CSV table of N, CA and C in Angstrom, one decimal:
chain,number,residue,atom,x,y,z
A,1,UNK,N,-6.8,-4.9,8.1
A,1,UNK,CA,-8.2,-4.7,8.6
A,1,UNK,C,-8.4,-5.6,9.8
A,2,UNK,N,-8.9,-5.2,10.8
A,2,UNK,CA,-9.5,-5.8,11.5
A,2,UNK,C,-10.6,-7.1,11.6
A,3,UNK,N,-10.3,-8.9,11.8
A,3,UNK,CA,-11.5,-9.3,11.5
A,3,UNK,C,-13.0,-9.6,11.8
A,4,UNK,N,-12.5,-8.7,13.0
A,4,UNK,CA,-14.2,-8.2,13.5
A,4,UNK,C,-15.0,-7.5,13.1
A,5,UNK,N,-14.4,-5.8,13.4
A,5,UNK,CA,-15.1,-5.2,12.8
A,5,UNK,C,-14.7,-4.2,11.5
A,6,UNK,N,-13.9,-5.0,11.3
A,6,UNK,CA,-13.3,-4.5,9.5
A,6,UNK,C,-12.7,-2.8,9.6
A,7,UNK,N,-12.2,-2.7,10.7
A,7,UNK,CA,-11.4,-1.2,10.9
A,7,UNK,C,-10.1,-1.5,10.2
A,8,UNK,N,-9.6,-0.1,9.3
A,8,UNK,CA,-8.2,-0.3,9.3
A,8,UNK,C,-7.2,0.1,10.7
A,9,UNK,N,-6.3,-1.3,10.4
A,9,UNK,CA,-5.5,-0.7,11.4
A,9,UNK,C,-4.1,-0.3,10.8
A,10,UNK,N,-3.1,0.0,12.0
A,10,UNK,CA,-2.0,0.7,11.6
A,10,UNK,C,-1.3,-0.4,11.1
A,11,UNK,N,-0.3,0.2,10.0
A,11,UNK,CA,1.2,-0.8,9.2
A,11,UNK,C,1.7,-1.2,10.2
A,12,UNK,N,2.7,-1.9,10.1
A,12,UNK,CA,3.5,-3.3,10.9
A,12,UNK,C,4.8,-1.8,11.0
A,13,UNK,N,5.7,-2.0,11.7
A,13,UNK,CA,6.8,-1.2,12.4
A,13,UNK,C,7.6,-0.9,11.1
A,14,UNK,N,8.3,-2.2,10.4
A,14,UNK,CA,8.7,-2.7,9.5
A,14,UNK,C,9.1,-3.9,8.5
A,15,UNK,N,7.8,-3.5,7.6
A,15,UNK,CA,7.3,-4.9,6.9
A,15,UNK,C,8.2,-5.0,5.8
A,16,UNK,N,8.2,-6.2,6.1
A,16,UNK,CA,9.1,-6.8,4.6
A,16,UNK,C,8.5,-6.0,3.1
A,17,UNK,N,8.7,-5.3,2.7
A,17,UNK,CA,8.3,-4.9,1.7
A,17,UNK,C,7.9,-6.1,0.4
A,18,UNK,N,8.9,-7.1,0.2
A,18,UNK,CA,8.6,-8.3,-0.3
A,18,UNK,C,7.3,-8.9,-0.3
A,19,UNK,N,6.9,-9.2,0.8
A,19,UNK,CA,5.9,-9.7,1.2
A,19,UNK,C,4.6,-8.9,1.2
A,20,UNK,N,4.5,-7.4,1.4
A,20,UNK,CA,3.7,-6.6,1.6
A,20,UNK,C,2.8,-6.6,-0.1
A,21,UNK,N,4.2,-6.8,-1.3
A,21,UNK,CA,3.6,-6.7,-2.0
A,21,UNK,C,3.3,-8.4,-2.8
A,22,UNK,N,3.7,-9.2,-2.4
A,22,UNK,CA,3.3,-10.5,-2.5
A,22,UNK,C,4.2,-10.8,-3.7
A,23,UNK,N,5.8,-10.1,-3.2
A,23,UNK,CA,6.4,-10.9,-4.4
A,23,UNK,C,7.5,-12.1,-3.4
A,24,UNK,N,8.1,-12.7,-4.4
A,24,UNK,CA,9.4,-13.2,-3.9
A,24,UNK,C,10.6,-12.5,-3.7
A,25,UNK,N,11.1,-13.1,-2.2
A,25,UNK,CA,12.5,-12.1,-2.1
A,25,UNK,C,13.4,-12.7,-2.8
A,26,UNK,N,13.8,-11.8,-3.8
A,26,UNK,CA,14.6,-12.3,-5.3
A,26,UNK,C,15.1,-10.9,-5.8
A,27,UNK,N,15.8,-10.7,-6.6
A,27,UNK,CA,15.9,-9.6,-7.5
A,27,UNK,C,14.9,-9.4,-8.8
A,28,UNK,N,14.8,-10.8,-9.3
A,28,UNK,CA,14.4,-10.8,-10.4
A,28,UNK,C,12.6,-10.8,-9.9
A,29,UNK,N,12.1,-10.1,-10.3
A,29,UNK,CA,10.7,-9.8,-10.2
A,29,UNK,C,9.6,-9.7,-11.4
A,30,UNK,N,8.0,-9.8,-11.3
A,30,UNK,CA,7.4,-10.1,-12.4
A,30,UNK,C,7.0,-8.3,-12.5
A,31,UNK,N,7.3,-7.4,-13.1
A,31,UNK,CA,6.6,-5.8,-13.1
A,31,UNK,C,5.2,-6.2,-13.3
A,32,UNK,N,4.7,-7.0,-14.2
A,32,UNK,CA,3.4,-6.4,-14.3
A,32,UNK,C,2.7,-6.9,-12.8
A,33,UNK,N,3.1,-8.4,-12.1
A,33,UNK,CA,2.7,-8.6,-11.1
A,33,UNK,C,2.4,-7.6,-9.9
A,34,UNK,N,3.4,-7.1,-9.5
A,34,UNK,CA,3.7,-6.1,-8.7
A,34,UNK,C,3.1,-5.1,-9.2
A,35,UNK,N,2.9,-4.4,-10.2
A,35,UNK,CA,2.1,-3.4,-10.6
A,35,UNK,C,0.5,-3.8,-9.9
A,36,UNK,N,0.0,-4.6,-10.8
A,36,UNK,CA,-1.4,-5.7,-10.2
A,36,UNK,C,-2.0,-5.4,-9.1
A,37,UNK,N,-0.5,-5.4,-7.3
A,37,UNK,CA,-0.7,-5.9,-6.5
A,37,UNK,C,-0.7,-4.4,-5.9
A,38,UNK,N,0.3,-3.9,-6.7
A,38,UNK,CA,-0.2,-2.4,-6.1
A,38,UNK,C,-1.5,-1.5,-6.3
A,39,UNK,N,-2.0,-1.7,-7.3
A,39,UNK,CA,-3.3,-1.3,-7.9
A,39,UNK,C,-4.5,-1.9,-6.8
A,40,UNK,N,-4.0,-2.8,-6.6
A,40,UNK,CA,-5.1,-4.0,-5.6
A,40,UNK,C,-5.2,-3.0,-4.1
A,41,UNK,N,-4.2,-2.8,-3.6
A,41,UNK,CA,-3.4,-2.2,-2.4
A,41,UNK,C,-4.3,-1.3,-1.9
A,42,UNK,N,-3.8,0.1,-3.3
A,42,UNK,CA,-4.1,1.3,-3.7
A,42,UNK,C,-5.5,1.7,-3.3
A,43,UNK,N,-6.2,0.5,-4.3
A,43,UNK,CA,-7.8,0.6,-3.9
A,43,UNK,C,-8.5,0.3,-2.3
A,44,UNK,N,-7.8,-0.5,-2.0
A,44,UNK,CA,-8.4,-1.2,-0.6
A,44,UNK,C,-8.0,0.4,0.3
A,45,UNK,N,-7.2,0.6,0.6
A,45,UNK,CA,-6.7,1.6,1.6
A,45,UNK,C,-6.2,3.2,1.3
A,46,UNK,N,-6.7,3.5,-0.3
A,46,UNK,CA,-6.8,4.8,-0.5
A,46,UNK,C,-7.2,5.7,0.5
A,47,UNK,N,-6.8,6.9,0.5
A,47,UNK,CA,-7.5,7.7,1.2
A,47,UNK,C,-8.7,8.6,1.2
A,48,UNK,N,-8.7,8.3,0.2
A,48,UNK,CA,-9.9,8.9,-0.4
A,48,UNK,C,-11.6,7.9,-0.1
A,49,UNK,N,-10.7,6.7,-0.2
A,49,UNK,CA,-12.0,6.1,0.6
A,49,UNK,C,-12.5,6.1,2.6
A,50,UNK,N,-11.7,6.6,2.7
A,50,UNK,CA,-11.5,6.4,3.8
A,50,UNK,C,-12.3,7.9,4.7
A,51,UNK,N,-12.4,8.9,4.0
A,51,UNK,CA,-13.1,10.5,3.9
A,51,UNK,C,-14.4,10.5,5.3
A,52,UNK,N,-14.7,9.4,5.3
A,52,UNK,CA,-16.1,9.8,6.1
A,52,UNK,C,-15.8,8.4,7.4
A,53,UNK,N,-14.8,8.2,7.5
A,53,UNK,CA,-14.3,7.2,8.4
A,53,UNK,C,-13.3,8.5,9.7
A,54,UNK,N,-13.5,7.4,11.3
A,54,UNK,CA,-12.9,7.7,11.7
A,54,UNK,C,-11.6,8.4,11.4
A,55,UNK,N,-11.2,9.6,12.1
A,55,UNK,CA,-9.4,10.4,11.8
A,55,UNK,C,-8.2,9.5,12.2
A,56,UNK,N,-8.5,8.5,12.8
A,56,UNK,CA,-7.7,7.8,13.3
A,56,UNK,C,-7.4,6.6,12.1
A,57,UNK,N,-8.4,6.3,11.6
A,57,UNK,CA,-8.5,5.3,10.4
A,57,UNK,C,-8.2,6.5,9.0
A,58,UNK,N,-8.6,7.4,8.8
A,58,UNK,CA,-7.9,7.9,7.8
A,58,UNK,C,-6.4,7.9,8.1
A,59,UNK,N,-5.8,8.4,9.1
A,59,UNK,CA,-4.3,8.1,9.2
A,59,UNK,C,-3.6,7.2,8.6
A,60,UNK,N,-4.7,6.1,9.8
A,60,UNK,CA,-3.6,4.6,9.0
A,60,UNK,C,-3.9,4.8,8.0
A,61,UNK,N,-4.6,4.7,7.0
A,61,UNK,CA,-5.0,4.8,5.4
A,61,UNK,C,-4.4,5.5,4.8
A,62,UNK,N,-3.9,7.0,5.4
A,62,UNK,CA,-2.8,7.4,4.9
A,62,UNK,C,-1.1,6.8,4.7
A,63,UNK,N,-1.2,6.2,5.9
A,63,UNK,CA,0.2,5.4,6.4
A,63,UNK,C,0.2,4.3,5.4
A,64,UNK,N,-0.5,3.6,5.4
A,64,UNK,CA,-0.5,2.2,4.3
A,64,UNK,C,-0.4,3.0,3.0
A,65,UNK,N,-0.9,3.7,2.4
A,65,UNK,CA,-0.7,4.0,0.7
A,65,UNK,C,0.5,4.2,0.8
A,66,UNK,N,1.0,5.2,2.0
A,66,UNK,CA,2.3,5.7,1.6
A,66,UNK,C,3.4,4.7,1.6
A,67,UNK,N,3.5,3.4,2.2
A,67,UNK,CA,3.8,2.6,2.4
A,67,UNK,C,3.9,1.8,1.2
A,68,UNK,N,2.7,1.5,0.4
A,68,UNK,CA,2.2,0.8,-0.7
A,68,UNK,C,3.2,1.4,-1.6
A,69,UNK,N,3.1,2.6,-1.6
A,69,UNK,CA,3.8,3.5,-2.7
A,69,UNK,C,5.6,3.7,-3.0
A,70,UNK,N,5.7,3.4,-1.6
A,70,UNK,CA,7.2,3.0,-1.2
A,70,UNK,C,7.6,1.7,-1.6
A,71,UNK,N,7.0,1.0,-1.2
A,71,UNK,CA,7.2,-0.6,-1.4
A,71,UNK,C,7.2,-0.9,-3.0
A,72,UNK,N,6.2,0.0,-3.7
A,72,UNK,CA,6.3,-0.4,-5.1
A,72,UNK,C,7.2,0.3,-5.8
A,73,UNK,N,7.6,1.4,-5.9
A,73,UNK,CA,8.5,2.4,-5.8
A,73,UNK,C,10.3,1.7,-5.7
A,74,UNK,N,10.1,1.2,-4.4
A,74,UNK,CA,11.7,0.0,-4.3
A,74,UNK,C,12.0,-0.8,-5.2
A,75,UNK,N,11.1,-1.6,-5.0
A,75,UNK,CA,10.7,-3.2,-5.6
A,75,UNK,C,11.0,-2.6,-7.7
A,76,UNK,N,10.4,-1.5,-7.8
A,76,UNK,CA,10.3,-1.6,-9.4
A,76,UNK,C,11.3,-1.0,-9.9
A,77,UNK,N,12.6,-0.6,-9.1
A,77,UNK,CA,13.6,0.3,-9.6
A,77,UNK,C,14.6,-1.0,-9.4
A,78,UNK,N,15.3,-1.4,-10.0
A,78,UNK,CA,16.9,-2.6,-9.9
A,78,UNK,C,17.8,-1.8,-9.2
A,79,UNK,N,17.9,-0.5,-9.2
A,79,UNK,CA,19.0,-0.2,-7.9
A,79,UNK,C,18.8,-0.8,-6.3
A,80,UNK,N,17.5,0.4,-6.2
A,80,UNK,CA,17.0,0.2,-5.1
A,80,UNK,C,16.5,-1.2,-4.3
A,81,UNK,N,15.9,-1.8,-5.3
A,81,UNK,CA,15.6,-3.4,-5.4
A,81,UNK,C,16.8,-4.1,-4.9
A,82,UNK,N,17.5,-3.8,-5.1
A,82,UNK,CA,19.1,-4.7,-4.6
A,82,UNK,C,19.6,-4.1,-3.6
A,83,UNK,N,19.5,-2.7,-3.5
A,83,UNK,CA,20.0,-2.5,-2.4
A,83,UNK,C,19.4,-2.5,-0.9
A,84,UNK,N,17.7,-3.1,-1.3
A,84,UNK,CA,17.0,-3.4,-0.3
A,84,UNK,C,17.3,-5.0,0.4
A,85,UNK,N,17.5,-5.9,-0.8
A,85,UNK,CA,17.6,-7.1,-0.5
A,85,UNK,C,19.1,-6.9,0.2
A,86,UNK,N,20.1,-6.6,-0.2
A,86,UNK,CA,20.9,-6.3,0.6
A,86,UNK,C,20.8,-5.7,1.9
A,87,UNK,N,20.3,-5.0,2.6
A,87,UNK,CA,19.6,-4.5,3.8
A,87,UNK,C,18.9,-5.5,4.4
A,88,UNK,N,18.1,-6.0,3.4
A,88,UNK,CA,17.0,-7.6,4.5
A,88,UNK,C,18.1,-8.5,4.8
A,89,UNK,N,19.3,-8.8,3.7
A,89,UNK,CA,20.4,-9.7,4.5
A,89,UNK,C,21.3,-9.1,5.4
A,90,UNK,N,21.0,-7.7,6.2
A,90,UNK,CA,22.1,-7.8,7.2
A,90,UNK,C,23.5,-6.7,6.5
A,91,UNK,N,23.4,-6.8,5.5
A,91,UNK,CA,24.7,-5.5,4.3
A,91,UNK,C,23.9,-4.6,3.8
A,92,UNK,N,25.0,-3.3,4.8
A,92,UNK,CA,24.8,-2.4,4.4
A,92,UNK,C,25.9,-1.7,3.8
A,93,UNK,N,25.5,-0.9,2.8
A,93,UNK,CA,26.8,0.0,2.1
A,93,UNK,C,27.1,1.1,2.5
A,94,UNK,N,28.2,1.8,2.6
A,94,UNK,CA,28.6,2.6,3.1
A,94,UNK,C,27.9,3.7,1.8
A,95,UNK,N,27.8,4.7,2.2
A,95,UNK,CA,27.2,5.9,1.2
A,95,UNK,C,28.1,6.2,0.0
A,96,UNK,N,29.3,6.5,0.3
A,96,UNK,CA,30.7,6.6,-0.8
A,96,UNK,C,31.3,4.9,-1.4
A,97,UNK,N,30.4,4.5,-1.7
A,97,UNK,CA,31.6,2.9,-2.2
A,97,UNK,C,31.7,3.5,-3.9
A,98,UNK,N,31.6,4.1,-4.2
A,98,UNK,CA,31.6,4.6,-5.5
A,98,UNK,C,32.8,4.5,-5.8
A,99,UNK,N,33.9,5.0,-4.9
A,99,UNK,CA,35.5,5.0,-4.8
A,99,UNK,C,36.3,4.0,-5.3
A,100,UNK,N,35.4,3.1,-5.3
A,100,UNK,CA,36.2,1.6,-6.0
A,100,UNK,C,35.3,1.0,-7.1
A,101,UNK,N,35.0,1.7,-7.9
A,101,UNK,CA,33.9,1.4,-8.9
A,101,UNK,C,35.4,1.0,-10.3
A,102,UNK,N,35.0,-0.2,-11.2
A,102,UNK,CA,35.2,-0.4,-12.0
A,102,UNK,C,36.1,0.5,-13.0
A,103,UNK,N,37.7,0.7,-12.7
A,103,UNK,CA,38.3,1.8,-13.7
A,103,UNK,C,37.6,1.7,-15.3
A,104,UNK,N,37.5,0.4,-15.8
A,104,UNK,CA,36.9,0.4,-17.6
A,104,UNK,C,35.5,0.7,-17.5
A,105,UNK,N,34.2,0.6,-16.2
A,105,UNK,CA,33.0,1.3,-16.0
A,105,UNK,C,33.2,2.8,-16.1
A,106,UNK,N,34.7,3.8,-15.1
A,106,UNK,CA,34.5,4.5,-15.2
A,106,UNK,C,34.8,5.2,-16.4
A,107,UNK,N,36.0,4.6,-17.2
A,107,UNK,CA,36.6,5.5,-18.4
A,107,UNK,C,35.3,5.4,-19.7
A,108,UNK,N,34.2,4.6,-19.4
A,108,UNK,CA,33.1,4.7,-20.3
A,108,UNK,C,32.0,5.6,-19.7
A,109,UNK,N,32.3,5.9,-18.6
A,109,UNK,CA,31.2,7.3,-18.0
A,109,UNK,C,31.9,8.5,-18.4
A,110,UNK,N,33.1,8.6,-18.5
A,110,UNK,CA,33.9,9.5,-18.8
A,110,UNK,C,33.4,10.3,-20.6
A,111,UNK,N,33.4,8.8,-21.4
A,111,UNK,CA,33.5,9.3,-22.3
A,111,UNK,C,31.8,10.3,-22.5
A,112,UNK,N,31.0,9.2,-22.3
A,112,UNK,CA,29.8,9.5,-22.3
A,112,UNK,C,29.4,10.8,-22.0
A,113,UNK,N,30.3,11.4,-21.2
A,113,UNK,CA,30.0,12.5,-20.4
A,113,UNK,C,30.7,13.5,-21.8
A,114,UNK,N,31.8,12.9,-22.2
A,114,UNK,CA,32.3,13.9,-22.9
A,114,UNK,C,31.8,14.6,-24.5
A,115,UNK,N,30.7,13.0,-24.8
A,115,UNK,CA,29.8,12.9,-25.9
A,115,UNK,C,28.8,14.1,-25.3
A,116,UNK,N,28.3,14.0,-24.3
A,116,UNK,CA,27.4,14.7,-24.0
A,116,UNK,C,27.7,16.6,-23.9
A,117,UNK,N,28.8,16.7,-23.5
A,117,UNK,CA,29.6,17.8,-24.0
A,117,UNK,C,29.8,18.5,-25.2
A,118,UNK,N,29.5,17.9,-25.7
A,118,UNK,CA,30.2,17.9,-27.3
A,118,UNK,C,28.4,18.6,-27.9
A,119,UNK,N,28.9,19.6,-29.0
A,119,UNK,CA,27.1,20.0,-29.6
A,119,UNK,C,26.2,19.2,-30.0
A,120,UNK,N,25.0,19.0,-29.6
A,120,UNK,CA,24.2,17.9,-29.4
A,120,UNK,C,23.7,17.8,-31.0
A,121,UNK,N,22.8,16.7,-31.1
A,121,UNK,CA,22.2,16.1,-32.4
A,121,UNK,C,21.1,15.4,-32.3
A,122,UNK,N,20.7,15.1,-32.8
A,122,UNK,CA,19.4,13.7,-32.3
A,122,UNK,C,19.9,12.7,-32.6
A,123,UNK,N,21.4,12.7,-33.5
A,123,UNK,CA,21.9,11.1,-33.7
A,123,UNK,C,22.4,10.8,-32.6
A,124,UNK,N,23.3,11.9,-32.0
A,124,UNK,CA,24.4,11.8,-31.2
A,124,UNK,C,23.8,11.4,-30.1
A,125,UNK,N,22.8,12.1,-29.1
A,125,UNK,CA,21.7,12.1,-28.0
A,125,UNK,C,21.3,10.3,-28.8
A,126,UNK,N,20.9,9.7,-29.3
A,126,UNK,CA,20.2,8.7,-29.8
A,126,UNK,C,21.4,7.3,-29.4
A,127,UNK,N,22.5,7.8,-29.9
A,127,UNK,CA,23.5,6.8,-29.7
A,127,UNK,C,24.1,6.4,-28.5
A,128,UNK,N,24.0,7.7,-27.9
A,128,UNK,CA,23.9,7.9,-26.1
A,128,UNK,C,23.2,6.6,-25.4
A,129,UNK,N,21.8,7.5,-25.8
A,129,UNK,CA,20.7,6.7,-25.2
A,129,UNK,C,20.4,5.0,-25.6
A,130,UNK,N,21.2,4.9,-26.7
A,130,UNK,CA,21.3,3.4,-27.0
A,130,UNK,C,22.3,2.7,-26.1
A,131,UNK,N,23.7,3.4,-26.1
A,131,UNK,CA,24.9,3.0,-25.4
A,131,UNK,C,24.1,2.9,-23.6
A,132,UNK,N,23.5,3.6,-23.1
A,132,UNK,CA,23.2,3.0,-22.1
A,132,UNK,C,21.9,2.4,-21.4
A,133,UNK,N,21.1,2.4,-22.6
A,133,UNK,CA,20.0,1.0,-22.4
A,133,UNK,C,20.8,-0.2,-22.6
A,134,UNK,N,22.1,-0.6,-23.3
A,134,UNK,CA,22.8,-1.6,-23.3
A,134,UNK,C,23.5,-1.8,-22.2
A,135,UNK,N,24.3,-1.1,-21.9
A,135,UNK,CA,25.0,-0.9,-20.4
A,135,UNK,C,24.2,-1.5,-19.4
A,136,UNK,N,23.0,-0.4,-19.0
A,136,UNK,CA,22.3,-1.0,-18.2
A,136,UNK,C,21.6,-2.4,-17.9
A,137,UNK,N,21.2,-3.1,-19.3
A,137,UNK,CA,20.6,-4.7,-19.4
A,137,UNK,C,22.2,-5.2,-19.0
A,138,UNK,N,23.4,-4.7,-19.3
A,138,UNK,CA,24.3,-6.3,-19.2
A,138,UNK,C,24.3,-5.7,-17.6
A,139,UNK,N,24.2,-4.6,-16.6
A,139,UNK,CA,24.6,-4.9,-15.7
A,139,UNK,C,23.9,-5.4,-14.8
A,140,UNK,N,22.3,-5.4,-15.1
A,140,UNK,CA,21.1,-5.9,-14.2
A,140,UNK,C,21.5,-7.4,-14.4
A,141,UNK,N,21.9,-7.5,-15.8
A,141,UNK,CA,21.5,-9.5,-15.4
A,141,UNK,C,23.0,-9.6,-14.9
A,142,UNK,N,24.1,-8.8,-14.9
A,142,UNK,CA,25.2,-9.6,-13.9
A,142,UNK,C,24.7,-8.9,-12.3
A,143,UNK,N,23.9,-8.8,-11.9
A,143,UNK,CA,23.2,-8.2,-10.9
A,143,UNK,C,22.4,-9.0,-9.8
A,144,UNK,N,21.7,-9.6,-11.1
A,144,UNK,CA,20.7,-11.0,-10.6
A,144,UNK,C,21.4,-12.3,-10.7
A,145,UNK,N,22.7,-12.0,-11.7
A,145,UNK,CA,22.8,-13.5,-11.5
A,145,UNK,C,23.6,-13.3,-10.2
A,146,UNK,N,24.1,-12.4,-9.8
A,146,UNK,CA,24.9,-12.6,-8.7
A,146,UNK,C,24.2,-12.6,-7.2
A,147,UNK,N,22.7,-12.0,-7.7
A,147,UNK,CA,21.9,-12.4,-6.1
A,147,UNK,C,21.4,-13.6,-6.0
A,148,UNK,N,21.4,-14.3,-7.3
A,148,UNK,CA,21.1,-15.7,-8.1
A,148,UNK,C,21.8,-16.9,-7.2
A,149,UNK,N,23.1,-16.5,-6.9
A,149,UNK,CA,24.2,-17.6,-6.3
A,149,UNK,C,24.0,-17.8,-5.2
C-alpha cells in the first residue's frame, strides 16, 4: 500500500516468497504460522474488497492474492518448499533427475505399486497408506536435516 494515500500497489517482479509470508528461509517451517500469515494477507488484499476501488487497484489485488496463494501453496507442500529454496540458492534441477533415484527407494515403489494391483481391501489400502505416511516422515526429516547443514 501506498503510505500516502493508502492505494494498493503492484507485487514486487520477484519476491522472496519467504519473506512475503514472514517465514524463515529454512525448510523446516511453523504451518500454523504461515497459515495465520496467509489468512492476514488474504484479508488485506482480497479482491473482493477491492469491488468499488479503482480497475487498476483491483488488478493489483488480484495479482497479490494470487501471489499470496502461491507463496502459501509452495511454502506448505515439503517438495515444492525445497525445491524453492533450492532455486533461491542458485540450483536448479533438471526436470528428469528421477533417473538416479535410490534403486532400494525404487524396488519399494515397485512393490507398492504391485500391492496396489492386487484386489483391494480396506486392510490392504490401510497398510498402503500407513507404509507411506512412514516413508514420507523418514524422508522429510532426512530432507531438513540435509538443508539443516
Amino acid at each position: 500500500f501506498c503510505s500516502g494515500c493508502r492505494a494498493l500497489q503492484p507485487p514486487g517482479h520477484r519476491p522472496d516468497l519467504f519473506r512475503l509470508m514472514d517465514c524463515d528461509r529454512s525448510f523446516r517451517i511453523d504451518a500454523q504460522q504461515l497459515q495465520r500469515r496467509f489468512r492476514s494477507l488474504q484479508r488485506a488484499v482480497h479482491p473482493d474488497r477491492f469491488g468499488q476501488r479503482p480497475p487498476k487497484e483491483q488488478h493489483y489485488s488480484e495479482q497479490h492474492s494470487s501471489l499470496i496463494n502461491k507463496a502459501y501453496q509452495t511454502l506448505l507442500n515439503p517438495l515444492s518448499r525445497g525445491l524453492y529454496l533450492l532455486e533461491l540458492n542458485g540450483i536448479e534441477l533438471a526436470q528428469e533427475t528421477d533417473c538416479d533415484a535410490d534403486s532400494v527407494f525404487l524396488m519399494e515403489i515397485m512393490e507398492i505399486n504391485e500391492k496396489l494391483a492386487e484386489p483391494k481391501n480396506d486392510d490392504v489400502l490401510e497398510e498402503i497408506e500407513t507404509l507411506i505416511k512412514v516413508k514420507q516422515e523418514e524422508l522429510t526429516k532426512e530432507v531438513t536435516a540435509a538443508f539443516e547443514r
